[in-house]
């Protein structure tokens, strides 16, 4: 299969081409369905957060006056606008899936492109499933191949690798030939971008990286289908994607072997509405809260031991709003201990300025642990240690946060997540969504009707 290291792009694409109808077994199909359910939950949660801003965004027509009272029907929007705003909302609540091996959220940019296109074309589910497998494989493998240097340079892998994964997933969905795949890879690799500046201060634009990834992927496939030829090896060479994005990259991680499990099985799902790096600390904090009971006032110090990758990025204590709270391990730990929660509501008022939470926030120290750092990415551990005023010390270590493949969220958990983020006024019930996904192999039209009602 791997014919020559000299053309990295050809090797990469050839390895992805092995994902064909033989992969349409229950093991893989069920994982695709789980990812779909989780994506819908994250998307619906995001809608509740950014709906007003999106209405304003869509109301701007050629930079004329904003008419926020105008009723905008999602299903009447252009495909470009549908893809863009779906990409934005899917990442807004920080509830979308990810892979610890590349520090990437593959589902959000991919499904935000595939679902609007598949719904318009009423594409059979087996095509959507294969496209999903290819999209996850491409984006996660790219992210793994350039980790950890890519992230350390300040890039947002969901934006960069997510663009390429979404483009190649769309090529698979539309059954394009090798020439289109190669040109779409070329175009998407030169347009892929996204900086981690989006997580600093109280920035609210992190979801824009996903929106841009989905939209750039759409344009990349259009360019490839239109006959625009790109570079012969967009990934390799001194000016290729891989060299530009990191100091060292791994060919073995980039190119899959025939007997490799699909990377879609490596993804985690999020039970908490915060950056994934905060999830192990949140779990530890919640368990210690149960031990403490009514002794919160006796807390003297909270030490959170983590791997060193996240120091300087997620240890910020300056919390000015929901966005900065979701990126902050100190806030996530403090609010978990104070409220016993870590869902969307815990990262909004009144908790943002709760007096007890703010007092605890000042007591949190995020400390790099050498042993934890050595385990990344196989494990992303955390130990939360609480020192009480009488010098009593209690601690909790979390090796695999809930939702990792080693500590999975079950199907019932995923539907519970969907239920908790479904607007009470929604035209569709969780039971209807469940039935539509269960039967999507035989009746995809019913599933697409559900998406239309959900405005996806």
Short mmCIF file of N, CA and C in Angstrom, two decimals, residues 111-208:
data_model
loop_
_atom_site.label_atom_id
_atom_site.label_comp_id
_atom_site.label_asym_id
_atom_site.label_seq_id
_atom_site.Cartn_x
_atom_site.Cartn_y
_atom_site.Cartn_z
N UNK A 111 -18.65 16.95 10.78
CA UNK A 111 -20.10 16.81 10.68
C UNK A 111 -20.78 18.12 10.28
N UNK A 112 -20.16 19.26 10.64
CA UNK A 112 -20.75 20.54 10.26
C UNK A 112 -20.74 20.76 8.76
N UNK A 113 -19.88 20.04 8.07
CA UNK A 113 -19.84 20.06 6.61
C UNK A 113 -20.65 18.90 6.02
N UNK A 114 -20.44 17.71 6.54
CA UNK A 114 -21.07 16.53 5.93
C UNK A 114 -22.59 16.54 6.07
N UNK A 115 -23.11 16.91 7.23
CA UNK A 115 -24.56 16.79 7.45
C UNK A 115 -25.38 17.73 6.56
N UNK A 116 -25.03 19.02 6.44
CA UNK A 116 -25.80 19.87 5.52
C UNK A 116 -25.76 19.37 4.07
N UNK A 117 -24.60 18.88 3.64
CA UNK A 117 -24.48 18.38 2.27
C UNK A 117 -25.27 17.08 2.10
N UNK A 118 -25.13 16.17 3.06
CA UNK A 118 -25.83 14.88 2.97
C UNK A 118 -27.34 15.07 3.01
N UNK A 119 -27.81 16.01 3.82
CA UNK A 119 -29.25 16.25 3.93
C UNK A 119 -29.80 16.80 2.62
N UNK A 120 -29.08 17.71 2.01
CA UNK A 120 -29.55 18.28 0.74
C UNK A 120 -29.64 17.21 -0.34
N UNK A 121 -28.69 16.27 -0.34
CA UNK A 121 -28.66 15.24 -1.38
C UNK A 121 -29.34 13.95 -0.99
N UNK A 122 -29.89 13.90 0.24
CA UNK A 122 -30.49 12.67 0.80
C UNK A 122 -29.56 11.49 0.51
N UNK A 123 -28.33 11.64 0.90
CA UNK A 123 -27.30 10.65 0.62
C UNK A 123 -27.47 9.43 1.53
N UNK A 124 -27.37 8.23 0.99
CA UNK A 124 -27.52 7.01 1.80
C UNK A 124 -26.58 7.01 3.00
N UNK A 125 -27.04 6.40 4.09
CA UNK A 125 -26.27 6.45 5.33
C UNK A 125 -24.92 5.76 5.19
N UNK A 126 -24.84 4.68 4.42
CA UNK A 126 -23.55 4.00 4.32
C UNK A 126 -22.48 4.92 3.74
N UNK A 127 -22.88 5.83 2.82
CA UNK A 127 -21.92 6.79 2.29
C UNK A 127 -21.50 7.79 3.35
N UNK A 128 -22.49 8.25 4.14
CA UNK A 128 -22.19 9.18 5.22
C UNK A 128 -21.28 8.52 6.25
N UNK A 129 -21.53 7.25 6.55
CA UNK A 129 -20.71 6.54 7.53
C UNK A 129 -19.26 6.40 7.05
N UNK A 130 -19.07 6.03 5.80
CA UNK A 130 -17.71 5.90 5.25
C UNK A 130 -17.00 7.26 5.22
N UNK A 131 -17.74 8.29 4.86
CA UNK A 131 -17.16 9.64 4.84
C UNK A 131 -16.74 10.06 6.24
N UNK A 132 -17.54 9.69 7.23
CA UNK A 132 -17.22 10.00 8.63
C UNK A 132 -15.94 9.29 9.04
N UNK A 133 -15.83 8.01 8.70
CA UNK A 133 -14.63 7.24 9.05
C UNK A 133 -13.39 7.85 8.41
N UNK A 134 -13.48 8.22 7.14
CA UNK A 134 -12.34 8.82 6.44
C UNK A 134 -11.99 10.17 7.04
N UNK A 135 -12.99 11.00 7.33
CA UNK A 135 -12.73 12.32 7.90
C UNK A 135 -12.04 12.25 9.25
N UNK A 136 -12.53 11.36 10.11
CA UNK A 136 -11.88 11.18 11.42
C UNK A 136 -10.46 10.66 11.24
N UNK A 137 -10.29 9.68 10.36
CA UNK A 137 -8.97 9.08 10.15
C UNK A 137 -7.97 10.13 9.69
N UNK A 138 -8.37 10.93 8.72
CA UNK A 138 -7.46 11.91 8.15
C UNK A 138 -7.07 12.98 9.17
N UNK A 139 -8.06 13.55 9.84
CA UNK A 139 -7.76 14.66 10.75
C UNK A 139 -6.99 14.21 11.98
N UNK A 140 -7.37 13.06 12.56
CA UNK A 140 -6.68 12.60 13.76
C UNK A 140 -5.26 12.16 13.44
N UNK A 141 -5.07 11.46 12.32
CA UNK A 141 -3.72 11.03 11.97
C UNK A 141 -2.81 12.22 11.66
N UNK A 142 -3.33 13.21 10.98
CA UNK A 142 -2.53 14.41 10.74
C UNK A 142 -2.14 15.08 12.04
N UNK A 143 -3.10 15.20 12.96
CA UNK A 143 -2.82 15.84 14.24
C UNK A 143 -1.80 15.05 15.05
N UNK A 144 -1.93 13.72 15.03
CA UNK A 144 -0.96 12.87 15.74
C UNK A 144 0.44 13.02 15.14
N UNK A 145 0.50 13.06 13.81
CA UNK A 145 1.79 13.08 13.13
C UNK A 145 2.59 14.34 13.42
N UNK A 146 1.91 15.44 13.73
CA UNK A 146 2.63 16.70 13.96
C UNK A 146 2.59 17.14 15.43
N UNK A 147 2.06 16.26 16.29
CA UNK A 147 2.06 16.55 17.73
C UNK A 147 3.40 16.10 18.34
N UNK A 148 3.83 16.75 19.44
CA UNK A 148 3.19 17.87 20.13
C UNK A 148 3.67 19.23 19.64
N UNK A 149 4.61 19.22 18.66
CA UNK A 149 5.20 20.47 18.20
C UNK A 149 4.20 21.45 17.62
N UNK A 150 3.19 20.93 16.93
CA UNK A 150 2.18 21.77 16.30
C UNK A 150 1.45 22.61 17.34
N UNK A 151 0.98 21.94 18.39
CA UNK A 151 0.27 22.62 19.48
C UNK A 151 1.21 23.58 20.21
N UNK A 152 2.45 23.15 20.41
CA UNK A 152 3.42 23.98 21.12
C UNK A 152 3.73 25.27 20.36
N UNK A 153 3.62 25.22 19.04
CA UNK A 153 3.85 26.42 18.23
C UNK A 153 2.70 27.41 18.32
N UNK A 154 1.58 26.98 18.88
CA UNK A 154 0.44 27.87 19.02
C UNK A 154 -0.66 27.65 18.02
N UNK A 155 -0.59 26.54 17.29
CA UNK A 155 -1.66 26.21 16.34
C UNK A 155 -2.81 25.48 17.03
N UNK A 156 -3.98 25.62 16.46
CA UNK A 156 -5.19 24.95 16.94
C UNK A 156 -5.44 23.77 16.00
N UNK A 157 -5.09 22.53 16.40
CA UNK A 157 -5.20 21.39 15.49
C UNK A 157 -6.61 21.17 14.93
N UNK A 158 -7.63 21.50 15.71
CA UNK A 158 -9.00 21.35 15.22
C UNK A 158 -9.22 22.20 13.97
N UNK A 159 -8.59 23.35 13.94
CA UNK A 159 -8.74 24.26 12.80
C UNK A 159 -7.88 23.82 11.62
N UNK A 160 -6.65 23.44 11.89
CA UNK A 160 -5.72 23.11 10.80
C UNK A 160 -5.99 21.71 10.24
N UNK A 161 -5.81 20.71 11.07
CA UNK A 161 -6.02 19.32 10.62
C UNK A 161 -7.50 19.05 10.38
N UNK A 162 -8.36 19.75 11.11
CA UNK A 162 -9.80 19.59 10.91
C UNK A 162 -10.26 20.03 9.53
N UNK A 163 -9.61 21.04 8.97
CA UNK A 163 -9.93 21.49 7.62
C UNK A 163 -9.67 20.38 6.60
N UNK A 164 -8.51 19.76 6.70
CA UNK A 164 -8.13 18.71 5.75
C UNK A 164 -9.00 17.48 5.94
N UNK A 165 -9.26 17.10 7.19
CA UNK A 165 -10.12 15.94 7.45
C UNK A 165 -11.51 16.13 6.91
N UNK A 166 -12.07 17.33 7.08
CA UNK A 166 -13.41 17.60 6.58
C UNK A 166 -13.44 17.57 5.05
N UNK A 167 -12.41 18.11 4.42
CA UNK A 167 -12.36 18.11 2.95
C UNK A 167 -12.31 16.69 2.40
N UNK A 168 -11.46 15.86 2.97
CA UNK A 168 -11.34 14.49 2.48
C UNK A 168 -12.58 13.67 2.82
N UNK A 169 -13.21 13.97 3.94
CA UNK A 169 -14.47 13.32 4.26
C UNK A 169 -15.55 13.66 3.25
N UNK A 170 -15.60 14.92 2.83
CA UNK A 170 -16.59 15.32 1.83
C UNK A 170 -16.30 14.66 0.48
N UNK A 171 -15.04 14.54 0.13
CA UNK A 171 -14.69 13.82 -1.11
C UNK A 171 -15.23 12.39 -1.08
N UNK A 172 -15.08 11.75 0.06
CA UNK A 172 -15.58 10.38 0.21
C UNK A 172 -17.10 10.35 0.13
N UNK A 173 -17.76 11.31 0.76
CA UNK A 173 -19.22 11.38 0.73
C UNK A 173 -19.74 11.50 -0.69
N UNK A 174 -19.05 12.30 -1.50
CA UNK A 174 -19.47 12.56 -2.88
C UNK A 174 -18.86 11.60 -3.88
N UNK A 175 -18.17 10.57 -3.40
CA UNK A 175 -17.59 9.52 -4.25
C UNK A 175 -16.69 10.08 -5.34
N UNK A 176 -15.78 10.96 -4.94
CA UNK A 176 -14.88 11.58 -5.90
C UNK A 176 -13.69 10.66 -6.23
N UNK A 177 -13.07 10.91 -7.37
CA UNK A 177 -11.94 10.09 -7.79
C UNK A 177 -10.64 10.55 -7.13
N UNK A 178 -9.56 9.83 -7.38
CA UNK A 178 -8.29 10.11 -6.73
C UNK A 178 -7.76 11.50 -7.07
N UNK A 179 -8.04 11.94 -8.29
CA UNK A 179 -7.56 13.26 -8.72
C UNK A 179 -8.20 14.36 -7.89
N UNK A 180 -9.50 14.25 -7.64
CA UNK A 180 -10.20 15.26 -6.82
C UNK A 180 -9.71 15.20 -5.38
N UNK A 181 -9.54 13.98 -4.85
CA UNK A 181 -9.01 13.83 -3.50
C UNK A 181 -7.69 14.58 -3.36
N UNK A 182 -6.80 14.38 -4.35
CA UNK A 182 -5.47 14.98 -4.25
C UNK A 182 -5.54 16.50 -4.34
N UNK A 183 -6.38 17.01 -5.24
CA UNK A 183 -6.50 18.46 -5.35
C UNK A 183 -7.19 19.07 -4.13
N UNK A 184 -8.17 18.37 -3.59
CA UNK A 184 -8.84 18.86 -2.37
C UNK A 184 -7.85 18.87 -1.20
N UNK A 185 -6.99 17.86 -1.12
CA UNK A 185 -5.95 17.85 -0.09
C UNK A 185 -5.03 19.04 -0.27
N UNK A 186 -4.64 19.30 -1.50
CA UNK A 186 -3.73 20.41 -1.76
C UNK A 186 -4.35 21.74 -1.37
N UNK A 187 -5.59 21.97 -1.80
CA UNK A 187 -6.24 23.26 -1.51
C UNK A 187 -6.48 23.41 -0.01
N UNK A 188 -6.98 22.35 0.62
CA UNK A 188 -7.28 22.45 2.06
C UNK A 188 -6.02 22.62 2.90
N UNK A 189 -4.91 22.03 2.47
CA UNK A 189 -3.68 22.13 3.26
C UNK A 189 -3.09 23.53 3.21
N UNK A 190 -3.30 24.25 2.11
CA UNK A 190 -2.76 25.61 2.03
C UNK A 190 -3.72 26.64 2.62
N UNK A 191 -4.97 26.26 2.84
CA UNK A 191 -5.93 27.20 3.43
C UNK A 191 -6.17 26.91 4.91
N UNK A 192 -5.66 25.77 5.39
CA UNK A 192 -5.87 25.40 6.80
C UNK A 192 -5.12 26.35 7.72
N UNK A 193 -5.81 26.88 8.70
CA UNK A 193 -5.18 27.83 9.63
C UNK A 193 -5.97 27.87 10.92
N UNK A 194 -5.39 28.48 11.93
CA UNK A 194 -6.08 28.64 13.19
C UNK A 194 -5.11 28.69 14.35
N UNK A 195 -5.17 29.78 15.11
CA UNK A 195 -4.24 30.03 16.19
C UNK A 195 -4.90 29.79 17.54
N UNK A 196 -4.09 29.37 18.53
CA UNK A 196 -4.58 29.21 19.89
C UNK A 196 -4.73 30.54 20.62
N UNK A 197 -4.48 31.64 19.95
CA UNK A 197 -4.81 32.95 20.52
C UNK A 197 -6.29 33.04 20.86
N UNK A 198 -7.08 32.18 20.23
CA UNK A 198 -8.52 32.22 20.46
C UNK A 198 -8.91 31.79 21.87
N UNK A 199 -7.96 31.21 22.65
CA UNK A 199 -8.31 30.79 24.01
C UNK A 199 -7.80 31.77 25.06
N UNK A 200 -7.16 32.84 24.64
CA UNK A 200 -6.61 33.78 25.60
C UNK A 200 -7.65 34.80 26.05
N UNK A 201 -7.41 35.35 27.25
CA UNK A 201 -8.27 36.37 27.84
C UNK A 201 -9.71 35.87 27.87
N UNK A 202 -10.66 36.71 27.47
CA UNK A 202 -12.06 36.27 27.44
C UNK A 202 -12.54 36.17 25.99
N UNK A 203 -11.65 35.71 25.13
CA UNK A 203 -11.98 35.58 23.72
C UNK A 203 -13.18 34.66 23.51
N UNK A 204 -14.09 35.07 22.63
CA UNK A 204 -15.27 34.28 22.29
C UNK A 204 -15.19 33.70 20.88
N UNK A 205 -14.01 33.76 20.26
CA UNK A 205 -13.92 33.41 18.84
C UNK A 205 -13.32 32.03 18.59
N UNK A 206 -13.09 31.23 19.62
CA UNK A 206 -12.57 29.88 19.39
C UNK A 206 -13.45 29.08 18.43
N UNK A 207 -14.78 29.15 18.53
CA UNK A 207 -15.63 28.40 17.59
C UNK A 207 -15.48 28.86 16.14
N UNK A 208 -14.99 30.10 15.93
CA UNK A 208 -14.78 30.56 14.56
C UNK A 208 -13.73 29.72 13.84
#
